[in-house]
């Protein structure tokens, strides 16, 4: 039902899709009519949906302002927003200068009644000064976004926000979370910056056990898995970087995540370089659709090493010596395949006949030893987009690519000029889009 409503809004141009995910689904949307539809804007302000603060006008809104998207000095309208529900700051200051106007706004907020505030998003605001008593000031806060703020610490009071559901500190300098984090009973989405979670030291047995998203986790021998992370079994999205010699406990924990839909694992050594990734087969994760693996893998032997519903697969620095295509071609739901740098070290790729029945997007990046690529009869029938990047030894494109009915785009990035020149020289006809 939600998808039906969403498509209708897109068709009516009330919503524009701004960014797409790798699997072709919408990732970021924006309201597309604010700039050119005066009727929409006036109606939105009339019913109190939002207030548009203009630099040249000081009119008072008809309703108490509940949602503010800030492009100007928020002090100009601080008296009008006692019932504020959400605050999104768009800071455009450069040269790592503190956002003084936003800091003044936060200071004023701390002295007034903003207990109804549910959303605070300060993404890219340079080191905003968060109040020390956030739990009392923002009683109903559900979302706190601090991505790209360059903060190096969180106030202890963050853990005292009783109803917080989303905490995002990705792309910051924050290296640890305050101990008060274990008080958060309602947290659902936690985005970190490669931070350890030592759950063995806290006494709150139900803390964080309702997490659905855990992104940016760091796991090493100092991180308790069996008696710590093992409690988190409701995750739907997990992204972690690990430095481990043994993956047994990590394997056992991941195998318990029956609701997991998206998984990213990056294995690195102490110097931050890609390292071995000796995971057990992930076929038990029946709901997993998106998988990203960075690190050297054992050779693939059977398609059943992968989840049955897998739609997006990304391999990087896997160092596979045996051609993975015959196995990957059997995955029944695979729509996006990305073989990135050194994921395959062999000379030949062969897409078997009638293989990849649903694949739509294929990316081959930095496969430095790849020389030949063959496409069997009736393979890749649904393919729409191909990108080949920095495959210096690849001799030519397989001819079947140029006659596939659904293909819309072939992108060649940083490929040798000889490779590019060979395409028209062979008389291949490509009626759609060929980008260099």
Coordinates of C-alpha atoms in Angstrom, one line a residue:
X1 CA 0.0 0.0 0.0
X2 CA 2.8 2.4 0.8
X3 CA 4.5 1.7 -2.5
X4 CA 1.2 2.5 -4.3
X5 CA 0.9 5.9 -2.6
X6 CA 4.6 6.6 -3.2
X7 CA 4.3 5.9 -7.0
X8 CA 1.3 8.1 -7.2
X9 CA 3.1 11.0 -5.6
X10 CA 6.0 10.6 -8.0
X11 CA 3.7 10.5 -11.0
X12 CA 2.0 13.7 -9.8
X13 CA 5.4 15.3 -9.4
X14 CA 4.7 16.0 -5.8
X15 CA 7.8 14.0 -5.0
X16 CA 11.0 13.7 -7.0
X17 CA 13.5 10.8 -6.6
X18 CA 16.9 12.4 -6.0
X19 CA 19.1 9.4 -5.6
X20 CA 18.8 5.7 -6.4
X21 CA 20.2 2.6 -4.6
X22 CA 22.4 0.1 -6.4
X23 CA 19.4 -2.2 -6.9
X24 CA 17.5 0.5 -8.7
X25 CA 15.1 1.4 -5.8
X26 CA 14.7 5.0 -4.6
X27 CA 17.1 6.1 -1.9
X28 CA 16.6 9.9 -1.4
X29 CA 13.5 11.9 -2.3
X30 CA 12.6 15.6 -2.2
X31 CA 9.5 17.7 -2.7
X32 CA 9.6 18.8 -6.3
X33 CA 7.0 21.5 -6.3
X34 CA 8.3 24.1 -3.8
X35 CA 10.1 26.1 -6.4
X36 CA 7.4 26.3 -9.1
X37 CA 4.0 25.7 -7.5
X38 CA 2.7 28.7 -5.6
X39 CA -0.6 27.0 -4.8
X40 CA 1.2 24.2 -3.1
X41 CA 3.3 26.5 -1.0
X42 CA 0.5 28.8 0.1
X43 CA -1.7 25.8 1.0
X44 CA 1.1 24.2 3.0
X45 CA 1.5 27.4 5.0
X46 CA -2.2 27.9 5.4
X47 CA -2.7 24.5 7.1
X48 CA 0.5 24.9 9.1
X49 CA 2.5 22.1 7.4
X50 CA 5.6 24.3 7.4
X51 CA 6.6 27.9 7.4
X52 CA 8.9 29.3 4.8
X53 CA 11.1 31.9 6.3
X54 CA 12.2 34.5 3.7
X55 CA 15.1 36.9 4.0
X56 CA 13.1 40.0 2.9
X57 CA 9.9 39.4 4.8
X58 CA 9.0 39.3 8.4
X59 CA 5.4 38.2 8.2
X60 CA 4.0 36.2 11.1
X61 CA 2.7 32.7 10.2
X62 CA -0.9 31.9 10.7
X63 CA -0.1 28.8 12.7
X64 CA 2.6 28.0 15.2
X65 CA 5.6 26.8 13.3
X66 CA 6.2 23.1 13.8
X67 CA 8.9 22.3 11.2
X68 CA 11.8 24.4 10.4
X69 CA 14.4 23.9 7.6
X70 CA 17.0 26.6 8.2
X71 CA 18.8 28.6 5.5
X72 CA 18.8 31.9 7.5
X73 CA 19.6 33.0 11.1
X74 CA 17.1 31.0 13.2
X75 CA 17.1 33.8 15.9
X76 CA 14.8 35.8 13.6
X77 CA 11.9 33.5 14.3
X78 CA 12.8 31.9 17.6
X79 CA 9.7 33.5 19.2
X80 CA 7.4 31.8 16.7
X81 CA 8.4 28.2 17.2
X82 CA 7.4 27.3 20.7
X83 CA 5.7 24.1 19.4
X84 CA 8.5 23.1 17.1
X85 CA 8.5 19.4 16.1
X86 CA 11.5 19.2 13.8
X87 CA 14.6 21.3 13.1
X88 CA 16.9 20.6 10.1
X89 CA 19.9 22.8 9.7
X90 CA 21.6 23.4 6.3
X91 CA 24.9 25.0 7.2
X92 CA 26.8 26.4 4.3
X93 CA 29.8 27.9 6.1
X94 CA 33.3 27.0 4.8
X95 CA 36.8 26.7 6.1
X96 CA 35.8 24.7 9.2
X97 CA 34.3 27.7 10.9
X98 CA 31.9 27.0 13.8
X99 CA 28.2 27.5 13.0
X100 CA 27.7 30.4 15.5
X101 CA 24.1 31.1 14.5
X102 CA 23.1 27.5 15.1
X103 CA 24.9 27.4 18.4
X104 CA 23.0 30.5 19.5
X105 CA 19.8 28.9 18.4
X106 CA 20.5 25.7 20.4
X107 CA 21.4 27.9 23.4
X108 CA 18.1 29.6 23.2
X109 CA 16.3 26.3 22.7
X110 CA 17.8 25.1 26.0
X111 CA 16.2 28.0 27.9
X112 CA 12.7 27.5 26.5
X113 CA 10.0 24.8 26.3
X114 CA 10.9 22.6 23.4
X115 CA 9.7 19.4 24.9
X116 CA 7.7 18.5 21.7
X117 CA 10.8 18.5 19.5
X118 CA 11.0 15.1 17.8
X119 CA 13.7 15.6 15.0
X120 CA 17.0 17.4 15.2
X121 CA 19.2 17.0 12.1
X122 CA 22.5 18.9 12.2
X123 CA 24.3 17.1 9.3
X124 CA 27.4 19.0 8.2
X125 CA 27.1 21.7 10.8
X126 CA 30.7 22.1 12.1
X127 CA 31.0 21.0 15.7
X128 CA 27.6 22.2 17.0
X129 CA 27.5 22.7 20.8
X130 CA 25.0 20.2 22.2
X131 CA 23.3 21.0 25.5
X132 CA 24.4 18.9 28.5
X133 CA 20.9 18.2 29.7
X134 CA 19.3 17.0 26.5
X135 CA 17.2 14.3 28.2
X136 CA 15.2 17.0 30.0
X137 CA 15.0 19.5 27.2
X138 CA 14.1 17.1 24.4
X139 CA 11.8 14.7 26.1
X140 CA 10.1 13.4 23.0
X141 CA 13.1 13.5 20.6
X142 CA 13.1 10.5 18.2
X143 CA 15.8 11.4 15.7
X144 CA 19.2 13.0 16.3
X145 CA 21.4 13.3 13.2
X146 CA 25.0 14.4 13.7
X147 CA 26.6 13.0 10.5
X148 CA 29.6 15.0 9.1
X149 CA 29.6 17.3 12.1
X150 CA 33.2 16.6 13.0
X151 CA 32.2 16.1 16.7
X152 CA 34.7 14.1 18.8
X153 CA 32.5 13.3 21.7
X154 CA 28.8 13.0 22.7
X155 CA 27.5 14.5 25.9
X156 CA 26.5 12.0 28.5
X157 CA 22.9 13.3 28.3
X158 CA 22.4 11.7 24.9
X159 CA 21.8 8.4 26.7
X160 CA 19.1 10.0 28.7
X161 CA 16.8 10.7 25.8
X162 CA 14.0 8.3 26.7
X163 CA 12.3 7.9 23.3
X164 CA 15.2 8.3 20.9
X165 CA 14.9 5.8 18.0
X166 CA 17.7 7.0 15.6
X167 CA 21.2 8.2 16.5
X168 CA 23.5 9.0 13.6
X169 CA 27.2 9.8 14.3
X170 CA 28.6 8.5 11.0
X171 CA 31.5 10.4 9.6
X172 CA 32.5 12.1 12.8
X173 CA 35.5 11.8 15.1
X174 CA 33.5 10.1 17.8
X175 CA 35.4 7.0 18.8
X176 CA 33.3 5.8 21.8
X177 CA 29.8 6.2 23.1
X178 CA 28.9 7.4 26.6
X179 CA 28.0 4.7 29.1
X180 CA 24.5 6.2 29.3
X181 CA 23.8 4.7 25.9
X182 CA 22.8 1.5 27.6
X183 CA 19.8 3.2 29.1
X184 CA 18.2 3.6 25.7
X185 CA 15.3 1.2 25.5
X186 CA 13.7 2.4 22.3
X187 CA 16.7 2.9 20.0
X188 CA 16.1 1.3 16.6
X189 CA 18.8 2.7 14.3
X190 CA 22.4 3.3 15.3
X191 CA 24.9 4.6 12.8
X192 CA 28.5 4.7 14.1
X193 CA 31.9 5.6 12.9
X194 CA 33.8 2.3 13.4
X195 CA 33.1 2.2 17.1
X196 CA 33.3 -0.9 19.4
X197 CA 30.2 -1.8 21.4
X198 CA 31.2 -3.6 24.6
X199 CA 27.9 -4.9 25.8
X200 CA 29.5 -7.2 28.3
X201 CA 30.1 -4.3 30.7
X202 CA 26.6 -3.1 31.0
X203 CA 23.9 -4.4 33.4
X204 CA 20.9 -3.5 31.4
X205 CA 19.9 -6.8 29.9
X206 CA 17.4 -5.4 27.4
X207 CA 19.5 -2.5 26.2
X208 CA 19.7 -2.1 22.4
X209 CA 18.1 -5.4 21.9
X210 CA 15.4 -3.8 19.7
X211 CA 18.0 -2.4 17.3
X212 CA 17.1 -2.9 13.6
X213 CA 20.0 -0.9 12.1
X214 CA 23.6 -1.2 13.3
X215 CA 26.0 0.5 10.9
X216 CA 29.7 1.4 11.4
X217 CA 30.5 -1.2 14.0
X218 CA 34.1 -2.2 14.7
X219 CA 34.8 -5.8 15.8
X220 CA 38.1 -7.1 17.0
X221 CA 39.4 -9.5 19.7
X222 CA 38.6 -6.8 22.3
X223 CA 35.0 -6.8 21.3
X224 CA 32.8 -9.3 23.1
X225 CA 30.6 -11.1 20.6
X226 CA 29.4 -14.2 22.4
X227 CA 28.4 -12.4 25.6
X228 CA 27.7 -9.0 24.1
X229 CA 26.7 -8.5 20.4
X230 CA 25.1 -12.0 20.6
X231 CA 22.1 -10.4 22.2
X232 CA 21.3 -8.3 19.2
X233 CA 19.1 -10.6 17.1
X234 CA 16.5 -8.3 15.6
X235 CA 18.9 -6.5 13.2
X236 CA 17.7 -5.9 9.6
X237 CA 20.8 -3.9 8.5
X238 CA 24.3 -4.6 9.7
X239 CA 27.5 -2.9 8.6
X240 CA 30.8 -3.7 10.3
X241 CA 34.6 -3.6 9.9
X242 CA 36.5 -6.4 11.6
X243 CA 40.0 -7.3 12.5
X244 CA 39.9 -11.0 13.5
X245 CA 41.9 -14.1 13.1
X246 CA 39.0 -16.3 14.0
X247 CA 35.5 -15.7 12.6
X248 CA 33.7 -18.5 14.6
X249 CA 31.9 -16.2 17.1
X250 CA 31.1 -13.7 14.4
X251 CA 29.7 -16.5 12.2
X252 CA 27.5 -17.8 14.9
X253 CA 26.1 -14.3 15.7
X254 CA 25.3 -13.5 12.1
X255 CA 23.7 -16.9 11.6
X256 CA 21.2 -15.9 14.3
X257 CA 20.0 -12.7 12.5
X258 CA 17.0 -14.2 10.8
X259 CA 15.5 -10.8 9.9
X260 CA 18.7 -9.5 8.3
X261 CA 18.2 -7.8 4.9
X262 CA 21.4 -5.9 4.3
X263 CA 24.9 -7.0 5.4
X264 CA 28.3 -5.3 4.8
X265 CA 31.5 -6.8 6.2
X266 CA 34.9 -5.3 5.6
X267 CA 37.9 -7.3 6.9
X268 CA 41.1 -5.2 7.5
X269 CA 44.4 -5.8 9.2
X270 CA 46.0 -3.5 11.8
X271 CA 47.3 -1.2 9.0
X272 CA 43.8 -0.8 7.6
X273 CA 44.5 -2.9 4.5
X274 CA 42.1 -5.6 3.3
X275 CA 42.5 -8.9 5.0
X276 CA 41.2 -12.4 5.0
X277 CA 37.5 -12.9 5.3
X278 CA 36.9 -16.6 6.2
X279 CA 33.1 -16.5 6.7
X280 CA 31.0 -19.5 6.6
X281 CA 28.3 -19.7 3.9
X282 CA 25.4 -17.3 4.5
X283 CA 22.7 -19.4 3.0
X284 CA 20.8 -19.6 6.3
X285 CA 20.0 -15.8 6.1
X286 CA 16.8 -16.3 4.1
X287 CA 15.8 -12.6 4.1
X288 CA 19.2 -11.2 3.1
X289 CA 18.9 -9.3 -0.2
X290 CA 22.0 -7.0 -0.1
X291 CA 25.5 -8.3 0.5
X292 CA 28.8 -6.4 0.4
X293 CA 32.0 -8.3 1.3
X294 CA 35.5 -6.8 1.4
X295 CA 38.4 -9.1 2.0
X296 CA 39.9 -12.3 0.6
X297 CA 37.4 -15.1 0.3
X298 CA 37.8 -18.9 0.0
X299 CA 37.0 -20.2 -3.5
X300 CA 33.3 -20.5 -4.3
X301 CA 32.0 -24.0 -4.8
X302 CA 28.2 -23.8 -4.9
X303 CA 25.5 -21.2 -5.3
X304 CA 24.1 -22.3 -1.9
X305 CA 26.9 -20.5 -0.2
X306 CA 24.8 -17.4 -0.8
X307 CA 21.3 -16.4 0.6
X308 CA 18.5 -17.6 -1.6
X309 CA 16.9 -14.1 -2.0
X310 CA 20.1 -12.2 -2.8
X311 CA 19.5 -9.3 -5.2
X312 CA 22.6 -7.1 -4.8
X313 CA 26.1 -8.6 -4.4
X314 CA 29.3 -6.6 -4.2
X315 CA 32.7 -8.3 -3.9
X316 CA 35.9 -6.3 -3.3
X317 CA 39.5 -7.6 -2.9
X318 CA 38.1 -11.1 -2.7
X319 CA 41.1 -12.4 -4.6
X320 CA 39.2 -15.3 -6.2
X321 CA 41.4 -17.3 -8.5
X322 CA 38.6 -19.4 -10.0
X323 CA 36.0 -17.8 -12.3
X324 CA 33.0 -17.0 -10.1
X325 CA 30.5 -16.4 -12.9
X326 CA 29.3 -20.0 -13.3
X327 CA 28.2 -20.0 -9.7
X328 CA 26.9 -16.5 -9.5
X329 CA 24.9 -17.0 -12.7
X330 CA 22.7 -19.5 -10.8
X331 CA 21.5 -17.0 -8.2
X332 CA 17.8 -16.8 -9.1
X333 CA 17.1 -13.2 -7.8
X334 CA 20.4 -11.4 -8.5
X335 CA 19.8 -8.1 -10.2
X336 CA 23.0 -6.2 -9.4
X337 CA 26.5 -7.6 -9.4
X338 CA 29.6 -5.6 -8.7
X339 CA 33.0 -7.2 -9.0
X340 CA 35.4 -4.5 -7.7
X341 CA 39.1 -4.2 -7.3
X342 CA 40.9 -7.5 -7.2
X343 CA 37.7 -9.4 -6.5
X344 CA 38.8 -11.8 -9.2
X345 CA 42.5 -12.4 -10.2
X346 CA 42.0 -14.7 -13.2
X347 CA 42.3 -14.0 -16.9
X348 CA 38.9 -15.2 -18.1
X349 CA 35.2 -14.5 -17.2
X350 CA 32.6 -16.7 -18.7
X351 CA 28.9 -16.0 -18.3
X352 CA 27.3 -19.4 -19.0
X353 CA 24.4 -19.9 -21.4
X354 CA 21.0 -18.9 -19.9
X355 CA 22.8 -17.6 -16.8
X356 CA 21.9 -14.5 -14.8
X357 CA 18.2 -14.6 -15.6
X358 CA 17.4 -11.4 -13.7
X359 CA 20.7 -9.4 -13.7
X360 CA 20.1 -5.8 -14.7
X361 CA 23.4 -4.0 -13.6
X362 CA 26.9 -5.4 -14.0
X363 CA 30.0 -3.5 -12.9
X364 CA 33.6 -4.8 -13.5
X365 CA 36.1 -2.5 -11.8
X366 CA 39.9 -2.8 -11.6
X367 CA 40.2 -6.5 -12.5
X368 CA 43.8 -6.0 -13.5
X369 CA 44.5 -9.5 -14.9
X370 CA 41.2 -9.9 -16.8
X371 CA 41.9 -10.5 -20.5
X372 CA 38.8 -12.1 -22.0
X373 CA 35.1 -12.0 -21.2
X374 CA 32.6 -14.4 -22.8
X375 CA 28.8 -14.3 -22.8
X376 CA 27.0 -17.5 -23.5
X377 CA 23.8 -17.9 -25.5
X378 CA 20.7 -16.4 -23.9
X379 CA 22.7 -15.2 -20.9
X380 CA 22.1 -11.8 -19.3
X381 CA 18.8 -11.3 -21.1
X382 CA 17.6 -8.7 -18.7
X383 CA 20.8 -6.7 -18.5
X384 CA 20.3 -3.0 -18.7
X385 CA 23.6 -1.4 -17.7
X386 CA 27.3 -2.4 -17.9
X387 CA 30.2 -0.5 -16.5
X388 CA 33.8 -1.5 -17.1
X389 CA 36.5 0.5 -15.2
X390 CA 40.3 0.2 -15.2
X391 CA 40.4 -3.3 -16.7
X392 CA 43.6 -2.6 -18.6
X393 CA 44.2 -6.0 -20.1
X394 CA 40.7 -6.7 -21.3
X395 CA 40.9 -7.2 -25.0
X396 CA 37.3 -6.5 -26.2
X397 CA 33.7 -6.4 -25.3
X398 CA 31.7 -9.6 -25.9
X399 CA 29.7 -9.2 -29.1
X400 CA 26.4 -10.4 -27.5
X401 CA 26.3 -7.3 -25.4
X402 CA 25.4 -5.2 -28.4
X403 CA 22.4 -7.2 -29.4
X404 CA 20.7 -7.6 -26.0
X405 CA 17.2 -6.1 -26.2
X406 CA 17.1 -4.5 -22.8
X407 CA 20.5 -3.0 -22.5
X408 CA 20.4 0.8 -22.3
X409 CA 24.0 1.9 -21.3
X410 CA 27.5 0.7 -21.5
X411 CA 30.0 2.8 -19.6
X412 CA 33.8 2.5 -20.2
X413 CA 35.9 4.4 -17.6
X414 CA 39.7 4.7 -17.8
X415 CA 40.0 2.0 -20.4
X416 CA 42.9 1.8 -22.9
X417 CA 42.4 3.8 -26.1
X418 CA 43.0 0.7 -28.1
X419 CA 40.1 -1.1 -26.4
X420 CA 37.8 1.8 -27.2
X421 CA 39.0 2.1 -30.8
X422 CA 38.3 -1.6 -31.4
X423 CA 34.5 -1.2 -30.9
X424 CA 33.7 0.6 -34.2
X425 CA 36.5 -1.2 -36.0
X426 CA 34.7 -4.5 -35.5
X427 CA 31.6 -3.1 -37.0
X428 CA 29.5 -3.6 -33.9
X429 CA 26.3 -1.6 -33.9
X430 CA 25.0 -0.2 -30.6
X431 CA 21.8 1.8 -30.9
X432 CA 21.5 2.9 -27.3
X433 CA 24.1 4.7 -25.2
X434 CA 27.8 4.1 -25.1
X435 CA 29.8 6.3 -22.7
X436 CA 33.5 6.7 -22.4

